[in-house]
Short mmCIF file of C-alpha atoms and ligand atoms in Angstrom, two decimals:
data_model
loop_
_atom_site.label_atom_id
_atom_site.label_comp_id
_atom_site.label_asym_id
_atom_site.label_seq_id
_atom_site.Cartn_x
_atom_site.Cartn_y
_atom_site.Cartn_z
CA MET A 2 -3.37 14.62 13.56
CA GLY A 3 -5.40 13.55 10.51
CA GLN A 4 -6.96 10.20 9.83
CA LYS A 5 -4.51 7.35 9.48
CA TYR A 6 -4.50 4.67 6.80
CA TYR A 7 -4.00 1.07 7.88
CA ILE A 8 -3.54 -1.07 4.81
CA ALA A 9 -3.41 -4.86 4.76
CA ASN A 10 -1.52 -6.27 1.79
CA PHE A 11 -2.33 -9.98 1.69
CA LYS A 12 -0.03 -10.46 -1.34
CA MET A 13 -0.51 -13.95 -2.89
CA ASN A 14 -2.25 -15.33 0.19
CA LYS A 15 -5.80 -16.30 1.11
CA THR A 16 -8.57 -18.07 -0.74
CA THR A 17 -12.18 -17.01 -0.22
CA VAL A 18 -12.43 -19.66 2.52
CA ASP A 19 -9.44 -18.09 4.29
CA VAL A 20 -10.94 -14.62 3.87
CA LYS A 21 -14.19 -15.79 5.44
CA GLN A 22 -12.32 -17.15 8.46
CA TYR A 23 -10.27 -13.97 8.66
CA PHE A 24 -13.29 -11.69 8.93
CA SER A 25 -15.03 -13.90 11.42
CA ALA A 26 -12.04 -13.21 13.69
CA PHE A 27 -11.57 -9.53 12.79
CA PRO A 28 -13.28 -7.12 15.22
CA LYS A 29 -16.16 -4.84 14.24
CA LYS A 30 -15.32 -1.18 13.80
CA PRO A 31 -16.80 0.98 16.58
CA LYS A 32 -18.83 4.02 15.42
CA ALA A 33 -16.28 6.45 16.84
CA TYR A 34 -13.40 4.88 14.89
CA LYS A 35 -12.24 7.37 12.28
CA ASP A 36 -9.11 5.88 10.67
CA ASN A 37 -9.20 4.16 7.28
CA ILE A 38 -8.75 0.41 7.24
CA ILE A 39 -8.12 -0.94 3.76
CA PHE A 40 -7.87 -4.61 2.80
CA CYS A 41 -5.98 -5.63 -0.34
CA PRO A 42 -6.73 -9.32 -0.97
CA PRO A 43 -5.65 -11.12 -4.16
CA ALA A 44 -7.77 -10.37 -7.26
CA THR A 45 -9.69 -13.66 -6.95
CA ALA A 46 -11.01 -12.64 -3.51
CA LEU A 47 -11.82 -8.98 -4.20
CA SER A 48 -15.57 -9.30 -4.82
CA TYR A 49 -16.02 -11.78 -2.02
CA THR A 50 -14.11 -9.59 0.44
CA LYS A 51 -16.26 -6.63 -0.57
CA LYS A 52 -19.37 -8.69 0.18
CA LEU A 53 -18.04 -9.49 3.64
CA ILE A 54 -16.82 -6.01 4.60
CA GLY A 55 -19.60 -3.97 2.99
CA ASN A 56 -19.06 -0.33 3.88
CA LYS A 57 -17.39 -1.11 7.21
CA PHE A 58 -13.89 -1.26 5.74
CA GLU A 59 -12.38 -0.28 2.41
CA LEU A 60 -11.23 -2.53 -0.41
CA GLY A 61 -8.00 -2.18 -2.36
CA ALA A 62 -6.43 -4.15 -5.21
CA GLN A 63 -2.77 -5.13 -5.40
CA ASN A 64 -2.27 -4.34 -9.07
CA ILE A 65 -3.93 -2.84 -12.14
CA HIS A 66 -3.34 -2.99 -15.89
CA PHE A 67 -2.87 0.33 -17.68
CA GLN A 68 -5.44 -0.44 -20.38
CA ASN A 69 -9.16 -0.72 -19.75
CA LYS A 70 -9.79 -3.76 -21.92
CA GLY A 71 -8.38 -5.78 -24.77
CA ALA A 72 -6.01 -8.58 -25.62
CA PHE A 73 -3.99 -8.67 -22.39
CA THR A 74 -4.25 -12.27 -21.24
CA GLY A 75 -4.22 -12.66 -17.49
CA GLU A 76 -4.53 -8.97 -16.69
CA VAL A 77 -7.15 -7.09 -14.66
CA SER A 78 -8.20 -3.55 -15.57
CA GLY A 79 -9.21 -0.59 -13.44
CA GLU A 80 -12.77 -0.90 -14.68
CA MET A 81 -12.84 -4.49 -13.41
CA LEU A 82 -11.37 -3.52 -10.05
CA THR A 83 -14.01 -0.85 -9.51
CA ASP A 84 -16.62 -3.38 -10.61
CA ALA A 85 -15.33 -5.72 -7.87
CA GLY A 86 -15.75 -2.94 -5.29
CA ALA A 87 -12.19 -1.66 -4.99
CA LYS A 88 -11.60 1.96 -4.06
CA TYR A 89 -7.81 1.86 -3.75
CA VAL A 90 -5.05 0.16 -5.70
CA LEU A 91 -1.41 -0.55 -4.84
CA ILE A 92 0.84 0.49 -7.70
CA GLY A 93 4.55 -0.10 -8.13
CA HIS A 94 5.07 -2.43 -5.17
CA SER A 95 8.73 -3.43 -5.15
CA GLU A 96 7.78 -7.09 -5.62
CA ARG A 97 6.10 -6.13 -8.89
CA ARG A 98 8.98 -3.87 -9.90
CA ILE A 99 11.40 -6.74 -9.27
CA TYR A 100 9.53 -9.93 -10.28
CA ASN A 101 7.35 -8.42 -13.02
CA TYR A 102 9.90 -5.93 -14.31
CA GLU A 103 7.54 -2.97 -13.86
CA SER A 104 9.28 0.20 -14.99
CA ASP A 105 8.73 3.76 -13.81
CA HIS A 106 6.98 4.36 -17.14
CA THR A 107 4.59 1.43 -16.65
CA ILE A 108 3.86 2.64 -13.13
CA ASN A 109 3.06 6.12 -14.45
CA ASN A 110 0.59 4.57 -16.94
CA LYS A 111 -0.98 2.45 -14.22
CA ILE A 112 -1.52 5.50 -12.01
CA LYS A 113 -3.23 7.25 -14.92
CA ALA A 114 -5.46 4.21 -15.49
CA ALA A 115 -6.36 4.09 -11.80
CA LEU A 116 -7.31 7.78 -11.73
CA LEU A 117 -9.36 7.42 -14.92
CA ASN A 118 -11.36 4.72 -13.16
CA GLY A 119 -11.83 6.67 -9.96
CA LEU A 120 -9.43 4.49 -7.97
CA ILE A 121 -7.05 5.99 -5.39
CA PRO A 122 -3.48 4.96 -6.24
CA ILE A 123 -1.20 3.98 -3.38
CA VAL A 124 2.14 4.48 -5.08
CA CYS A 125 4.93 2.38 -3.59
CA ILE A 126 8.48 3.67 -3.65
CA GLY A 127 11.63 2.59 -1.87
CA GLU A 128 15.36 2.07 -2.17
CA ASN A 129 17.22 -1.22 -1.99
CA LYS A 130 20.08 -2.04 0.37
CA ASN A 131 22.88 -1.05 -2.02
CA GLU A 132 21.22 2.22 -2.89
CA ARG A 133 20.84 2.97 0.79
CA ASN A 134 24.44 2.04 1.60
CA GLU A 135 25.62 4.27 -1.23
CA GLU A 136 23.48 7.10 0.20
CA ARG A 137 21.39 7.29 -2.96
CA THR A 138 18.01 6.96 -1.21
CA ASN A 139 16.98 10.52 -1.98
CA ASN A 140 17.89 10.27 -5.65
CA ILE A 141 16.05 6.99 -6.05
CA LEU A 142 12.92 8.23 -4.31
CA SER A 143 12.78 11.48 -6.25
CA ARG A 144 13.26 9.61 -9.54
CA GLN A 145 10.47 7.19 -8.60
CA ILE A 146 8.12 10.00 -7.54
CA ASN A 147 8.82 12.30 -10.46
CA SER A 148 8.34 9.60 -13.07
CA ALA A 149 5.25 8.29 -11.31
CA ILE A 150 3.50 11.64 -11.50
CA GLU A 151 4.60 12.69 -14.98
CA GLY A 152 1.73 14.23 -16.93
CA ILE A 153 -0.76 13.85 -14.06
CA ALA A 154 -2.64 17.03 -13.24
CA ASP A 155 -4.83 15.72 -10.44
CA LEU A 156 -2.17 14.76 -7.87
CA GLY A 157 -4.42 15.36 -4.88
CA LYS A 158 -5.75 11.80 -4.96
CA LEU A 159 -2.43 9.98 -4.59
CA ILE A 160 -0.99 8.32 -1.51
CA ILE A 161 2.74 7.58 -1.30
CA ALA A 162 3.85 4.37 0.39
CA TYR A 163 7.49 4.50 1.44
CA GLU A 164 8.67 0.90 1.59
CA PRO A 165 12.43 0.45 1.82
CA ILE A 166 13.07 -2.82 -0.02
CA TRP A 167 15.58 -3.99 2.59
CA ALA A 168 12.86 -3.76 5.25
CA ILE A 169 10.12 -5.69 3.43
CA GLY A 170 9.53 -9.16 4.84
CA THR A 171 12.86 -9.14 6.67
CA GLY A 172 11.67 -8.59 10.21
CA VAL A 173 13.84 -5.47 10.33
CA SER A 174 11.87 -2.28 9.91
CA ALA A 175 13.52 1.07 9.27
CA THR A 176 14.20 3.04 12.44
CA ILE A 177 11.96 5.87 13.60
CA GLU A 178 14.80 8.31 12.80
CA ASP A 179 15.23 6.91 9.29
CA ILE A 180 11.52 7.00 8.55
CA SER A 181 11.16 10.55 9.92
CA GLN A 182 14.07 11.76 7.80
CA VAL A 183 12.84 10.09 4.62
CA ALA A 184 9.25 11.28 5.17
CA CYS A 185 10.60 14.80 5.55
CA ASP A 186 12.60 14.46 2.31
CA ILE A 187 9.56 13.08 0.45
CA LYS A 188 7.43 16.01 1.63
CA LYS A 189 9.98 18.34 0.03
CA ILE A 190 9.39 16.59 -3.30
CA ILE A 191 5.63 16.24 -3.03
CA ASN A 192 3.04 17.14 -0.43
CA LEU A 193 0.90 14.00 -0.25
CA PRO A 194 -0.04 11.56 2.52
CA ILE A 195 2.89 9.22 3.21
CA ILE A 196 2.50 5.78 4.68
CA TYR A 197 5.29 3.46 5.77
CA GLY A 198 5.66 -0.23 4.98
CA GLY A 199 8.34 -2.81 5.73
CA SER A 200 8.22 -5.24 8.67
CA VAL A 201 5.48 -3.39 10.52
CA THR A 202 4.35 -5.45 13.50
CA GLU A 203 1.92 -5.03 16.37
CA GLN A 204 4.99 -4.07 18.44
CA ASN A 205 6.34 -1.21 16.32
CA ALA A 206 3.13 0.01 14.61
CA ASN A 207 2.06 2.72 17.05
CA LYS A 208 5.49 4.29 17.22
CA ILE A 209 5.82 4.42 13.44
CA ALA A 210 2.26 5.69 12.91
CA ALA A 211 2.95 8.49 15.39
CA ILE A 212 5.83 9.96 13.33
CA PRO A 213 4.67 13.48 12.36
CA ASN A 214 4.87 13.11 8.55
CA ILE A 215 3.58 9.54 8.52
CA ASP A 216 -0.10 9.06 7.73
CA GLY A 217 -0.40 5.33 8.09
CA LEU A 218 1.03 1.87 7.61
CA LEU A 219 1.16 -0.69 4.82
CA VAL A 220 1.36 -4.12 6.38
CA GLY A 221 2.26 -7.40 4.68
CA ASN A 222 3.08 -10.35 6.86
CA ALA A 223 1.48 -9.12 10.08
CA SER A 224 -1.78 -8.32 8.26
CA LEU A 225 -2.34 -12.01 7.48
CA ASP A 226 -3.30 -12.62 11.10
CA PRO A 227 -6.61 -10.87 11.97
CA LYS A 228 -5.64 -10.41 15.63
CA LYS A 229 -2.25 -8.88 14.81
CA PHE A 230 -3.70 -6.57 12.19
CA ALA A 231 -6.58 -5.52 14.47
CA LYS A 232 -3.98 -4.61 17.07
CA ILE A 233 -2.01 -2.58 14.52
CA CYS A 234 -5.24 -0.70 13.63
CA ASN A 235 -5.85 -0.09 17.36
CA LEU A 236 -9.13 -2.01 17.21
CA ILE A 237 -8.18 -4.25 20.12
P1 LIG B 4 5.93 -6.82 5.26
O1 LIG B 4 5.47 -6.35 3.79
O2 LIG B 4 5.04 -6.11 6.24
O3 LIG B 4 5.74 -8.29 5.25
O4 LIG B 4 7.36 -6.40 5.41
C1 LIG B 4 5.11 -5.02 3.53
C2 LIG B 4 4.78 -4.86 2.09
O5 LIG B 4 5.45 -5.47 1.24
O6 LIG B 4 3.83 -4.13 1.73
#
């Protein structure tokens, strides 16, 4: 089994004061620990989080703009994220697809911008409840993957995050059988690391992370509590 990715997505939570408290309660990483623990705080706390974690853990951003600079009020570019210490970036999270109307085309451009800036894109895909009920999961995922990677030669850097929309923030994760099946189907489309997200908790984390084609977990709600997330990462 390869190294796992444990990714904390804080979403729109935590000021620098909260982040400071968080890391005072988060355990140190033992030397023998080999998995990747990545924290994705909001943009305003990126630099500060990097200062606190140093090289002990990795830093990820939650979003990126597809241009490097210019008249894009309110946006943050890949160059700025790298400057803040980020190594990874979440792209195409369903909350951004839904609330910020991000299209497959925009997501493709964002992935290109991330790669240009040396950031590792964590590309989020997932079907909604209707699509699942209508058995269109496979079609949706292959459309999302194929448009995400259009025109990208260097695919080796990408990570795919499978996050069924109906499982995000609902307290109901996909079943082990569902995740195994979907991970298998994704591997047929593209051979990249696949992580799972959607109501991961300290109770179900180990079982999900142990699924053969699953390389890690993307954790929202449960990552906000340092003890719960440390447990998910098998640090305590
Ligand atoms: P959740 O969120 O763990 O709160 O379901 C996961 C995500 O949206 O990345």
